C-alpha cells in the first residue's frame, strides 16, 4: 500500500441512536504510523467512531475504507481477515473472567491460526513479555490483577494476532498518575518496535501531549480539526477553545513544555 494512502478513511459517516444523531457527514483520514487521539466533549461519539473503525458496529450511512479496501464490498472471509489486522483494547479490558491471562491471549490465536498448542502457548507468553508483564502473571485470572496489569493484559490480547492497527478506548482511565505514565511509555515503545498505527480515545490531557502526533477533535457531529496538539490548541473554533480553556488543560500543556512527567 502506498505510504500516501490512508490506512483508515471515513467518508461522510452518519450515525444515530434512535432519534439522536451522533455523526453527520464525518470525514477522517489516518495514515500509517500515526499516533492519533480522538477527543471532544462527552457524548460526541468518540467511542462509537472507534467501534465503527474496529468493524464492531455499522454506521447508518457513509463509507469506511481500511487498508485501502472498501469495507462494504468485503465478503465474510475477507472481513474476518481484515479484523485480524486490527487489535482492540476495550476500556474495561473485556477479558474473559473464567480464563487465565495466558488463556485469554491464546484464545484468538487458537481460533484464527492453525498452530500447534505448544507454539500458541509460546506466542502467548511472548505477548505477555512484550507488554511488560512477568511470567508469573500468566496463570492469574483478570480479577486477580491490578488496574495497571489489567490494562497491559488487554493490550497483550489485542496484539495476539500481530495487528497493523491498534485501537484503544480510554487506555489510562482509572490509573494513578505513575501507572498512567508507565502505560504511555509502553504505547510509545510498542509503536516504535512493532511499526504500529495507534488510534485512541482519551480524556487524559497528559497522554494527549505525550504520545500523540495527531489529534482529531470531534464536535458538531463531525471532525472539526485534525492536527498536532500544539496546533490544535491554537484553533479559534469555539468548541475547541472551550475544551482546552481550563486549569487542567493548561497544567498538562505546561508540564509537557517543561518536560515534566507525573
Backbone as JSON, one array per atom type, in Angstrom:
{
  "sequence": "XXXXXXXXXXXXXXXXXXXXXXXXXXXXXXXXXXXXXXXXXXXXXXXXXXXXXXXXXXXXXXXXXXXXXXXXXXXXXXXXXXXXXXXXXXXXXXXXXXXXXXXXXXXXXXXXXXXXXXXXXXXXXXXXXXXXXXXXXXXXXXXXXXXXXXXXXXXXXXXXXXXXXXXXXXXXXXXXXXXXXXXXXXXXXXXXXXXXXXXXXXXXXXXXXXXXXXXXXXXXXXXXXXXXXXXXXXXXXXXXXXXXXXXXXXXXXXXXXXXXXX",
  "N": [[0.83, -1.19, 0.0], [0.55, 2.21, -0.85], [2.47, 4.78, 0.73], [1.24, 7.21, 0.95], [-1.39, 6.68, 0.96], [-4.24, 6.56, 2.96], [-4.59, 4.39, 5.81], [-6.84, 4.18, 7.24], [-9.89, 5.41, 6.31], [-12.59, 7.5, 6.53], [-15.62, 8.42, 5.17], [-18.07, 10.77, 4.93], [-19.58, 9.8, 7.14], [-22.46, 8.74, 8.85], [-24.22, 8.47, 11.84], [-26.61, 7.25, 14.14], [-28.45, 6.96, 17.23], [-31.41, 5.71, 17.84], [-33.51, 8.42, 17.88], [-31.51, 10.21, 18.12], [-28.96, 11.95, 16.62], [-25.62, 11.16, 16.07], [-23.23, 11.28, 14.51], [-22.67, 13.27, 11.61], [-22.09, 13.38, 8.32], [-19.31, 12.9, 8.7], [-15.81, 13.03, 8.32], [-12.59, 11.52, 8.02], [-9.11, 10.85, 7.92], [-6.52, 8.53, 8.46], [-3.12, 7.85, 8.65], [-0.48, 5.49, 7.91], [1.49, 4.62, 10.69], [0.8, 6.79, 12.27], [0.04, 8.32, 15.44], [-2.77, 8.72, 16.72], [-5.23, 10.57, 18.46], [-8.65, 10.54, 19.39], [-10.65, 13.09, 20.37], [-12.84, 15.19, 22.36], [-15.89, 16.68, 23.64], [-17.85, 14.96, 26.15], [-20.12, 12.54, 24.89], [-19.88, 13.1, 22.22], [-19.38, 11.08, 20.49], [-17.0, 9.59, 20.29], [-16.11, 6.99, 21.14], [-18.0, 5.51, 19.79], [-17.26, 5.99, 17.18], [-14.73, 4.8, 17.16], [-15.5, 2.17, 17.52], [-16.79, 1.71, 15.12], [-14.66, 1.87, 13.31], [-13.3, -0.38, 14.14], [-14.93, -2.28, 13.1], [-17.02, -3.24, 14.6], [-19.45, -2.1, 14.88], [-21.93, -0.78, 12.62], [-22.12, 2.13, 10.68], [-24.92, 4.32, 9.96], [-24.87, 5.42, 7.44], [-22.49, 6.2, 4.82], [-18.97, 5.76, 4.03], [-16.5, 3.37, 4.78], [-13.13, 2.82, 4.57], [-10.55, 0.56, 4.9], [-7.17, -0.12, 5.11], [-6.97, 0.48, 2.42], [-9.18, -0.77, 1.3], [-12.57, -1.06, 0.46], [-14.85, -1.47, 2.88], [-17.52, -2.2, 2.75], [-17.71, -3.8, 0.53], [-16.58, -6.24, 1.11], [-16.53, -9.78, 1.55], [-17.6, -12.37, 3.87], [-15.31, -13.9, 4.65], [-13.23, -12.21, 3.89], [-13.71, -10.03, 5.54], [-13.24, -11.2, 8.0], [-10.5, -11.68, 7.8], [-9.67, -9.03, 7.6], [-10.25, -8.08, 10.15], [-8.3, -9.33, 11.63], [-6.13, -7.75, 11.22], [-6.34, -5.7, 12.9], [-6.17, -4.66, 16.3], [-7.96, -4.47, 19.33], [-8.27, -2.65, 22.27], [-10.35, -2.63, 24.91], [-12.15, -0.36, 27.07], [-12.73, -1.36, 29.68], [-11.18, -3.56, 29.65], [-12.33, -6.12, 29.01], [-11.69, -8.81, 29.23], [-12.02, -12.39, 29.42], [-13.36, -13.55, 32.32], [-13.35, -16.11, 33.29], [-11.17, -17.31, 32.29], [-7.63, -17.72, 32.44], [-5.01, -15.22, 32.31], [-3.09, -15.91, 30.34], [-4.59, -17.77, 28.88], [-6.58, -16.12, 27.87], [-5.11, -14.59, 26.04], [-4.2, -16.56, 24.32], [-6.53, -17.44, 23.14], [-7.65, -15.97, 20.76], [-5.55, -16.55, 18.98], [-5.6, -19.32, 18.8], [-8.13, -19.66, 17.67], [-7.96, -18.49, 15.16], [-5.62, -19.17, 13.87], [-3.94, -21.94, 12.59], [-2.09, -23.65, 14.47], [0.35, -25.55, 16.35], [-0.47, -26.46, 19.73], [1.54, -26.05, 21.63], [3.11, -24.08, 20.45], [1.28, -21.99, 20.28], [0.96, -21.43, 22.97], [3.54, -20.56, 23.54], [3.67, -18.24, 21.97], [1.72, -16.75, 23.26], [2.96, -16.3, 25.75], [5.06, -14.74, 24.89], [3.72, -12.42, 24.12], [2.86, -11.54, 26.6], [5.33, -10.84, 27.77], [6.02, -8.83, 26.04], [4.38, -6.68, 26.73], [5.34, -6.04, 29.16], [4.65, -7.61, 31.37], [5.14, -9.93, 34.07], [6.16, -13.39, 33.87], [4.91, -14.81, 35.84], [2.38, -13.8, 35.95], [0.9, -15.08, 34.09], [-0.86, -17.21, 34.72], [-2.71, -16.11, 36.31], [-6.02, -14.86, 37.06], [-8.24, -12.43, 35.53], [-9.52, -10.91, 37.59], [-7.69, -11.0, 39.58], [-5.71, -9.25, 39.02], [-3.98, -6.08, 39.19], [-5.11, -2.72, 38.42], [-3.37, -1.5, 36.55], [-1.97, -3.74, 35.56], [-4.07, -5.13, 34.43], [-4.77, -3.47, 32.31], [-2.48, -3.71, 30.73], [-2.62, -6.43, 30.19], [-4.89, -6.49, 28.59], [-3.94, -5.15, 26.36], [-1.98, -6.95, 25.55], [-3.58, -9.08, 24.7], [-4.88, -7.78, 22.6], [-2.79, -7.54, 20.85], [-2.35, -10.08, 20.03], [-2.6, -11.25, 17.47], [-0.73, -10.0, 15.97], [-1.34, -7.29, 14.89], [-1.66, -4.56, 12.48], [-2.81, -2.21, 13.14], [-3.66, -0.6, 16.1], [-6.24, -0.16, 18.32], [-7.52, 1.79, 20.93], [-9.55, 2.26, 23.72], [-9.98, 4.7, 25.95], [-7.4, 4.23, 27.37], [-5.86, 4.88, 29.7], [-7.67, 5.36, 31.68], [-8.77, 5.43, 35.02], [-6.32, 4.82, 36.11], [-3.61, 5.52, 38.37], [-1.44, 8.46, 38.43], [1.31, 7.67, 38.11], [1.15, 5.03, 37.12], [-0.31, 5.56, 34.82], [1.48, 7.11, 33.37], [3.5, 5.23, 32.94], [2.11, 3.48, 31.33], [1.67, 5.05, 29.07], [4.32, 5.22, 28.21], [4.72, 2.56, 27.52], [3.0, 2.32, 25.29], [4.25, 4.05, 23.47], [6.64, 2.68, 23.13], [5.76, 0.24, 22.02], [4.64, 1.18, 19.67], [6.9, 2.08, 18.33], [8.54, -0.21, 18.12], [6.98, -2.2, 16.91], [6.0, -1.11, 14.62], [3.45, 0.08, 14.55], [0.22, 1.56, 13.93], [-1.57, 3.83, 15.84], [-4.74, 4.42, 17.25], [-6.52, 6.16, 19.53], [-9.02, 6.73, 22.01], [-9.32, 9.22, 24.36], [-9.45, 11.02, 27.48], [-7.38, 11.91, 28.85], [-5.29, 14.41, 29.41], [-2.55, 14.7, 29.72], [-1.64, 12.42, 28.39], [-2.44, 13.07, 25.81], [-0.62, 15.09, 25.09], [1.72, 13.66, 25.41], [1.88, 11.2, 23.92], [0.7, 11.4, 21.39], [0.83, 12.21, 17.86], [-0.96, 13.3, 16.23], [-4.18, 14.75, 16.57], [-7.61, 14.3, 16.48], [-10.32, 16.33, 16.63], [-13.55, 16.03, 17.79], [-16.72, 17.42, 17.23], [-19.9, 19.04, 16.95], [-20.96, 16.96, 15.55], [-19.07, 16.0, 13.78], [-15.64, 15.8, 12.51], [-13.88, 18.42, 13.61], [-11.32, 19.38, 13.44], [-8.11, 18.15, 12.56], [-4.99, 17.77, 13.82], [-1.59, 18.28, 15.08], [-1.08, 18.51, 18.67], [0.03, 21.02, 19.53], [-0.75, 22.68, 17.5], [-3.48, 22.34, 17.46], [-4.48, 23.48, 19.85], [-4.3, 26.12, 19.23], [-6.36, 26.7, 17.6], [-9.2, 28.61, 16.62], [-11.8, 27.88, 16.8], [-14.84, 27.76, 18.58], [-15.74, 25.38, 20.01], [-13.4, 23.91, 20.32], [-11.73, 25.71, 21.64], [-13.11, 26.02, 24.09], [-12.83, 23.47, 25.17], [-10.13, 23.26, 25.81], [-9.72, 25.43, 27.43], [-9.15, 25.54, 30.37], [-8.05, 24.92, 33.74], [-6.87, 22.36, 34.15], [-6.17, 21.54, 31.54], [-4.35, 23.53, 30.89], [-2.35, 23.11, 32.81], [-1.45, 20.55, 32.03], [-0.39, 21.16, 29.52], [1.66, 22.89, 30.27], [3.25, 21.16, 31.78], [4.12, 19.44, 29.78], [5.59, 21.21, 28.15], [7.58, 21.87, 29.88], [8.84, 19.51, 30.1], [8.14, 17.77, 32.09], [7.24, 14.86, 34.01], [4.52, 13.15, 35.33]],
  "CA": [[0.0, 0.0, 0.0], [1.32, 3.44, -0.96], [2.57, 5.46, 2.03], [0.36, 8.37, 0.94], [-2.76, 6.2, 1.03], [-4.62, 6.34, 4.37], [-4.98, 3.03, 6.17], [-8.23, 4.34, 7.68], [-10.54, 6.57, 5.68], [-14.02, 7.59, 6.78], [-16.2, 9.41, 4.27], [-19.49, 11.12, 5.11], [-20.18, 8.86, 8.09], [-23.64, 9.16, 9.59], [-24.55, 7.51, 12.89], [-27.66, 7.69, 15.06], [-29.02, 6.05, 18.19], [-32.8, 6.13, 17.9], [-33.74, 9.73, 17.26], [-30.35, 11.07, 18.37], [-27.9, 11.93, 15.62], [-24.29, 11.19, 16.68], [-22.31, 11.78, 13.48], [-23.31, 13.75, 10.4], [-21.09, 13.68, 7.28], [-17.99, 12.93, 9.35], [-14.7, 12.59, 7.46], [-11.32, 11.39, 8.74], [-8.07, 10.01, 7.34], [-5.43, 8.16, 9.35], [-2.06, 7.3, 7.83], [0.41, 4.51, 8.52], [2.45, 5.1, 11.67], [0.31, 7.9, 13.1], [-0.45, 8.1, 16.8], [-3.91, 9.64, 16.66], [-6.24, 10.54, 19.51], [-9.98, 11.1, 19.14], [-11.03, 13.84, 21.56], [-14.03, 16.02, 22.25], [-16.74, 16.64, 24.82], [-18.59, 13.71, 26.37], [-21.31, 12.41, 24.08], [-19.66, 13.49, 20.83], [-19.32, 9.89, 19.66], [-15.62, 9.11, 20.09], [-16.06, 5.53, 21.26], [-18.84, 4.99, 18.71], [-16.43, 6.05, 15.97], [-13.7, 3.78, 17.31], [-16.17, 0.89, 17.31], [-17.05, 1.59, 13.67], [-13.37, 1.56, 12.68], [-13.0, -1.77, 14.5], [-15.94, -3.12, 12.44], [-17.9, -3.81, 15.61], [-20.76, -1.5, 14.6], [-22.05, -0.24, 11.28], [-22.78, 3.43, 10.62], [-26.17, 4.37, 9.19], [-24.5, 5.72, 6.06], [-21.1, 6.62, 4.67], [-18.02, 4.78, 3.52], [-15.32, 3.06, 5.59], [-12.07, 2.13, 3.85], [-9.47, 0.13, 5.78], [-6.06, -0.68, 4.33], [-7.31, 0.76, 1.02], [-10.26, -1.63, 0.84], [-13.91, -0.63, 0.81], [-15.36, -2.49, 3.8], [-18.85, -2.62, 2.32], [-17.61, -4.77, -0.56], [-15.88, -7.44, 1.54], [-17.35, -10.91, 1.96], [-17.39, -12.79, 5.26], [-13.93, -14.31, 4.86], [-12.38, -11.03, 3.77], [-13.92, -9.24, 6.76], [-12.55, -11.93, 9.07], [-9.08, -11.39, 7.62], [-9.47, -7.6, 7.9], [-10.28, -7.9, 11.61], [-7.04, -9.79, 12.21], [-5.13, -6.7, 11.03], [-6.61, -4.69, 13.92], [-6.31, -5.11, 17.68], [-8.8, -3.53, 20.08], [-8.24, -2.67, 23.73], [-11.57, -2.02, 25.42], [-11.92, 0.46, 28.27], [-12.76, -2.19, 30.88], [-10.36, -4.74, 29.41], [-13.17, -7.11, 28.32], [-11.11, -10.15, 29.28], [-12.91, -13.42, 29.95], [-13.0, -13.74, 33.73], [-13.21, -17.54, 33.59], [-9.91, -17.76, 31.69], [-6.41, -17.07, 32.92], [-4.48, -14.21, 31.4], [-2.49, -16.58, 29.2], [-5.67, -18.37, 28.07], [-7.22, -15.01, 27.16], [-4.25, -14.21, 24.91], [-4.13, -17.69, 23.4], [-7.83, -17.72, 22.52], [-7.76, -15.56, 19.35], [-4.54, -17.24, 18.18], [-6.1, -20.67, 18.58], [-9.31, -19.64, 16.81], [-7.73, -17.95, 13.82], [-4.41, -19.68, 13.26], [-3.77, -23.38, 12.78], [-0.75, -23.84, 15.0], [0.42, -26.49, 17.48], [-0.81, -25.85, 21.02], [2.76, -25.6, 22.31], [3.53, -22.82, 19.83], [0.3, -20.99, 20.68], [1.31, -21.05, 24.34], [4.79, -19.8, 23.47], [3.32, -16.92, 21.45], [1.01, -16.05, 24.34], [3.95, -15.85, 26.73], [5.82, -13.65, 24.26], [2.89, -11.21, 24.19], [2.95, -11.1, 27.99], [6.62, -10.17, 27.95], [6.03, -7.64, 25.19], [3.71, -5.57, 27.41], [6.0, -5.8, 30.44], [4.09, -8.39, 32.47], [6.01, -11.06, 34.44], [5.63, -14.71, 33.51], [4.07, -15.28, 36.95], [1.02, -13.31, 35.76], [0.26, -15.86, 33.03], [-1.92, -18.11, 35.19], [-3.65, -15.35, 37.14], [-7.28, -14.52, 36.42], [-8.36, -10.96, 35.45], [-9.91, -10.31, 38.86], [-6.54, -11.02, 40.48], [-4.73, -8.3, 38.53], [-4.16, -4.67, 39.49], [-5.63, -1.96, 37.29], [-2.32, -1.34, 35.55], [-1.7, -5.04, 34.95], [-5.23, -5.48, 33.62], [-4.64, -2.71, 31.06], [-1.42, -4.34, 29.93], [-3.14, -7.72, 29.74], [-5.81, -6.21, 27.49], [-3.11, -4.82, 25.2], [-1.36, -8.21, 25.12], [-4.56, -9.82, 23.89], [-5.11, -7.02, 21.37], [-1.64, -7.76, 19.98], [-2.18, -11.53, 19.86], [-2.5, -11.65, 16.07], [0.24, -9.1, 15.32], [-2.07, -6.35, 14.03], [-1.02, -3.34, 11.99], [-3.53, -1.07, 13.72], [-4.07, -0.84, 17.48], [-7.29, 0.75, 18.74], [-7.58, 1.79, 22.39], [-10.62, 3.09, 24.27], [-9.63, 5.23, 27.28], [-6.4, 3.29, 27.89], [-5.32, 5.2, 31.03], [-8.76, 5.66, 32.6], [-8.75, 4.7, 36.28], [-4.97, 4.58, 36.59], [-2.95, 6.61, 39.07], [-0.53, 9.15, 37.5], [2.53, 6.91, 37.84], [0.78, 3.91, 36.24], [-0.72, 6.12, 33.53], [2.7, 7.5, 32.65], [4.17, 3.99, 32.52], [1.34, 2.93, 30.22], [2.01, 5.89, 27.92], [5.64, 4.8, 27.75], [4.54, 1.27, 26.87], [2.41, 2.54, 23.96], [5.29, 4.62, 22.61], [7.6, 1.62, 22.83], [5.12, -0.69, 21.1], [4.51, 1.87, 18.39], [8.22, 2.14, 17.68], [9.14, -1.53, 17.86], [6.1, -3.05, 16.11], [5.56, -0.36, 13.45], [2.0, 0.15, 14.68], [-0.56, 2.79, 13.88], [-2.39, 3.88, 17.05], [-5.9, 5.31, 17.35], [-7.04, 6.03, 20.89], [-9.96, 7.67, 22.61], [-8.81, 9.53, 25.69], [-9.67, 12.32, 28.12], [-6.16, 12.15, 29.61], [-4.62, 15.52, 28.74], [-1.11, 14.41, 29.69], [-1.42, 11.45, 27.32], [-2.56, 13.78, 24.53], [0.66, 15.75, 24.82], [2.88, 12.76, 25.5], [2.0, 10.06, 23.0], [0.08, 11.59, 20.07], [1.38, 13.17, 16.91], [-2.14, 13.9, 15.61], [-5.4, 14.72, 17.38], [-8.84, 14.63, 15.75], [-11.28, 16.88, 17.59], [-14.93, 15.82, 17.36], [-17.71, 18.37, 17.71], [-20.93, 19.35, 15.95], [-21.23, 15.7, 14.85], [-18.06, 15.73, 12.75], [-14.28, 16.14, 12.92], [-13.69, 19.86, 13.41], [-9.92, 19.65, 13.11], [-7.11, 17.12, 12.83], [-3.71, 18.47, 13.84], [-0.81, 18.05, 16.29], [-1.61, 19.22, 19.83], [0.43, 22.42, 19.62], [-1.54, 23.43, 16.53], [-4.9, 22.23, 17.8], [-4.85, 24.42, 20.91], [-4.31, 27.47, 18.66], [-7.55, 26.86, 16.78], [-10.13, 29.62, 17.13], [-13.17, 27.37, 16.83], [-15.33, 27.82, 19.97], [-15.78, 24.07, 20.67], [-12.02, 23.53, 20.65], [-11.24, 26.65, 22.65], [-13.73, 25.72, 25.39], [-12.32, 22.2, 25.66], [-8.78, 23.43, 26.35], [-9.64, 26.64, 28.26], [-9.38, 25.22, 31.77], [-6.82, 24.78, 34.51], [-6.26, 21.06, 33.93], [-5.55, 21.54, 30.22], [-3.18, 24.42, 30.94], [-1.32, 22.43, 33.59], [-0.9, 19.47, 31.2], [0.44, 21.8, 28.5], [2.87, 23.4, 30.93], [4.11, 20.01, 32.12], [4.74, 18.97, 28.53], [6.59, 22.17, 27.7], [8.7, 21.83, 30.82], [9.42, 18.17, 30.08], [7.88, 17.09, 33.36], [6.49, 13.62, 33.98], [3.81, 12.94, 36.59]],
  "C": [[0.87, 1.25, 0.0], [1.3, 4.2, 0.36], [1.68, 6.69, 2.11], [-1.12, 7.99, 0.95], [-3.14, 5.96, 2.48], [-4.96, 4.89, 4.64], [-6.38, 3.01, 6.78], [-8.78, 5.58, 6.99], [-12.04, 6.47, 5.9], [-14.58, 8.72, 5.94], [-17.69, 9.56, 4.55], [-20.22, 10.14, 6.02], [-21.36, 9.5, 8.8], [-24.01, 8.06, 10.58], [-25.68, 8.09, 13.74], [-28.0, 6.57, 16.03], [-30.46, 6.48, 18.39], [-32.98, 7.44, 17.17], [-32.52, 10.65, 17.37], [-29.28, 10.88, 17.29], [-26.54, 12.09, 16.31], [-23.26, 11.79, 15.73], [-23.1, 12.19, 12.25], [-22.23, 14.15, 9.4], [-19.69, 13.86, 7.87], [-16.94, 12.34, 8.41], [-13.41, 12.55, 8.28], [-10.39, 10.49, 7.95], [-6.98, 9.77, 8.38], [-4.38, 7.44, 8.51], [-1.16, 6.37, 8.63], [1.39, 5.17, 9.48], [1.97, 6.23, 12.55], [-0.07, 7.4, 14.49], [-1.55, 9.13, 17.0], [-4.82, 9.45, 17.86], [-7.53, 11.14, 18.99], [-10.41, 11.79, 20.43], [-12.27, 14.68, 21.29], [-14.86, 15.85, 23.52], [-17.46, 15.31, 24.94], [-19.85, 13.7, 25.51], [-21.12, 12.75, 22.62], [-19.44, 12.28, 19.92], [-17.94, 9.35, 19.39], [-15.56, 7.58, 20.1], [-16.91, 4.86, 20.18], [-18.03, 4.95, 17.41], [-15.34, 4.98, 16.0], [-14.3, 2.39, 17.04], [-16.47, 0.66, 15.83], [-15.77, 1.24, 12.92], [-12.99, 0.11, 12.94], [-13.96, -2.77, 13.87], [-16.82, -3.86, 13.44], [-19.32, -3.27, 15.48], [-20.75, -0.94, 13.19], [-22.71, 1.14, 11.33], [-24.05, 3.36, 9.78], [-25.88, 4.6, 7.71], [-23.05, 6.16, 6.03], [-20.22, 5.45, 4.27], [-16.84, 4.62, 4.48], [-14.34, 2.29, 4.7], [-10.95, 1.83, 4.85], [-8.4, -0.54, 4.93], [-6.37, -0.65, 2.83], [-8.33, -0.22, 0.45], [-11.59, -1.09, 1.34], [-14.58, -1.74, 1.62], [-16.7, -3.04, 3.31], [-18.79, -3.75, 1.28], [-17.0, -6.11, -0.14], [-16.86, -8.55, 1.92], [-16.95, -11.34, 3.37], [-15.94, -13.14, 5.55], [-12.97, -13.13, 4.81], [-12.51, -10.13, 5.0], [-13.2, -9.88, 7.94], [-11.05, -11.65, 9.01], [-8.77, -9.94, 7.97], [-9.4, -7.39, 9.41], [-8.98, -8.37, 12.26], [-5.94, -8.73, 12.07], [-5.31, -5.57, 12.04], [-6.69, -5.34, 15.3], [-7.07, -4.04, 18.45], [-8.63, -3.73, 21.57], [-9.47, -1.92, 24.22], [-11.31, -1.33, 26.76], [-11.86, -0.39, 29.55], [-11.95, -3.49, 30.71], [-11.07, -5.82, 28.61], [-12.5, -8.48, 28.22], [-12.13, -11.14, 29.84], [-12.47, -13.77, 31.36], [-12.8, -15.2, 34.09], [-11.92, -18.12, 33.02], [-8.74, -17.04, 32.34], [-5.94, -16.05, 31.9], [-3.89, -14.86, 30.15], [-3.56, -17.18, 28.29], [-6.41, -17.3, 27.28], [-6.42, -14.63, 25.91], [-4.21, -15.31, 23.86], [-5.41, -17.89, 22.6], [-7.92, -17.24, 21.06], [-6.73, -16.23, 18.45], [-5.04, -18.63, 17.82], [-7.26, -20.69, 17.58], [-8.99, -19.3, 15.37], [-6.46, -18.45, 13.15], [-4.25, -21.16, 13.59], [-2.33, -23.66, 13.17], [-0.78, -24.9, 16.1], [0.15, -25.76, 18.8], [0.43, -25.33, 21.74], [3.24, -24.27, 21.75], [2.57, -21.69, 20.19], [0.61, -20.49, 22.1], [2.57, -20.2, 24.36], [4.53, -18.38, 22.97], [2.6, -16.09, 22.51], [1.97, -15.5, 25.38], [4.78, -14.7, 26.17], [5.04, -12.33, 24.32], [2.88, -10.65, 25.61], [4.22, -10.31, 28.24], [6.66, -8.85, 27.19], [5.41, -6.44, 25.9], [4.24, -5.36, 28.83], [5.4, -6.54, 31.62], [5.0, -9.57, 32.79], [5.36, -12.37, 34.06], [4.72, -15.27, 34.6], [2.63, -14.81, 36.81], [0.22, -14.19, 34.82], [-0.95, -16.65, 33.52], [-2.84, -17.43, 36.21], [-4.92, -15.07, 36.34], [-7.45, -12.99, 36.45], [-8.67, -10.29, 36.78], [-8.77, -10.28, 39.88], [-5.48, -9.98, 40.1], [-5.03, -6.89, 39.02], [-4.68, -3.96, 38.25], [-4.61, -1.81, 36.17], [-2.0, -2.63, 34.82], [-2.84, -5.46, 34.03], [-5.18, -4.74, 32.28], [-3.6, -3.35, 30.15], [-1.87, -5.7, 29.38], [-4.07, -7.53, 28.54], [-5.04, -5.86, 26.21], [-2.45, -6.09, 24.66], [-2.32, -9.02, 24.27], [-4.83, -9.12, 22.57], [-3.99, -7.25, 20.36], [-1.44, -9.23, 19.6], [-1.93, -11.93, 18.42], [-1.59, -10.72, 15.26], [-0.43, -8.11, 14.37], [-1.2, -5.2, 13.55], [-1.57, -2.1, 12.69], [-4.0, -1.45, 15.12], [-5.04, 0.25, 17.9], [-7.45, 0.65, 20.25], [-8.66, 2.75, 22.88], [-10.29, 3.45, 25.72], [-8.57, 4.36, 27.96], [-5.88, 3.6, 29.29], [-6.41, 5.53, 32.05], [-8.65, 4.8, 33.86], [-7.37, 4.42, 36.83], [-4.45, 5.79, 37.37], [-1.92, 7.24, 38.13], [0.73, 8.37, 37.15], [2.24, 5.77, 36.87], [0.38, 4.41, 34.86], [0.5, 6.52, 32.71], [3.45, 6.27, 32.14], [3.44, 3.36, 31.33], [1.58, 3.73, 28.94], [3.36, 5.47, 27.33], [5.56, 3.46, 27.02], [4.0, 1.46, 25.45], [3.44, 3.12, 23.0], [6.31, 3.55, 22.19], [7.02, 0.62, 21.82], [4.98, -0.08, 19.71], [5.82, 1.84, 17.63], [8.72, 0.77, 17.27], [8.3, -2.39, 16.93], [5.58, -2.35, 14.86], [4.03, -0.27, 13.41], [1.47, 1.53, 14.3], [-1.5, 2.74, 15.08], [-3.56, 4.84, 16.85], [-6.49, 5.11, 18.74], [-8.06, 7.1, 21.21], [-9.45, 7.95, 24.02], [-9.28, 10.9, 26.16], [-8.42, 12.73, 28.91], [-5.32, 13.2, 28.88], [-3.11, 15.33, 28.69], [-0.78, 13.42, 28.58], [-1.51, 12.12, 25.95], [-1.24, 14.43, 24.14], [1.78, 14.73, 24.65], [2.99, 11.78, 24.35], [1.4, 10.3, 21.62], [0.95, 12.45, 19.16], [0.27, 13.83, 16.1], [-3.32, 13.75, 16.56], [-6.57, 15.12, 16.5], [-9.88, 15.08, 16.76], [-12.69, 16.74, 17.02], [-15.85, 16.83, 18.01], [-18.69, 18.67, 16.59], [-21.12, 18.17, 15.0], [-20.24, 15.37, 13.75], [-16.67, 16.0, 13.32], [-14.05, 17.61, 12.58], [-12.28, 20.18, 12.97], [-9.08, 18.41, 13.41], [-5.75, 17.79, 12.72], [-2.9, 18.01, 15.04], [-1.34, 18.91, 17.43], [-1.24, 20.7, 19.84], [-0.28, 23.29, 18.59], [-3.01, 23.44, 16.9], [-5.31, 23.28, 18.83], [-4.84, 25.88, 20.43], [-5.55, 27.74, 17.82], [-8.54, 27.82, 17.43], [-11.59, 29.15, 17.16], [-13.65, 27.26, 18.28], [-15.31, 26.48, 20.69], [-14.38, 23.65, 21.14], [-11.47, 24.43, 21.74], [-11.8, 26.33, 24.02], [-13.13, 24.46, 26.0], [-10.96, 22.38, 26.36], [-8.64, 24.67, 27.23], [-10.0, 26.32, 29.7], [-8.04, 24.94, 32.44], [-6.12, 23.45, 34.23], [-5.53, 21.0, 32.58], [-4.29, 22.39, 30.21], [-2.03, 23.77, 31.7], [-0.65, 21.31, 32.78], [0.02, 20.04, 30.13], [1.75, 22.29, 29.11], [3.82, 22.28, 31.32], [4.83, 19.5, 30.88], [5.85, 19.91, 28.09], [7.82, 22.18, 28.6], [9.4, 20.47, 30.84], [9.2, 17.4, 31.34], [7.08, 15.83, 33.12], [5.84, 13.45, 35.34], [4.31, 11.7, 37.31]]
}
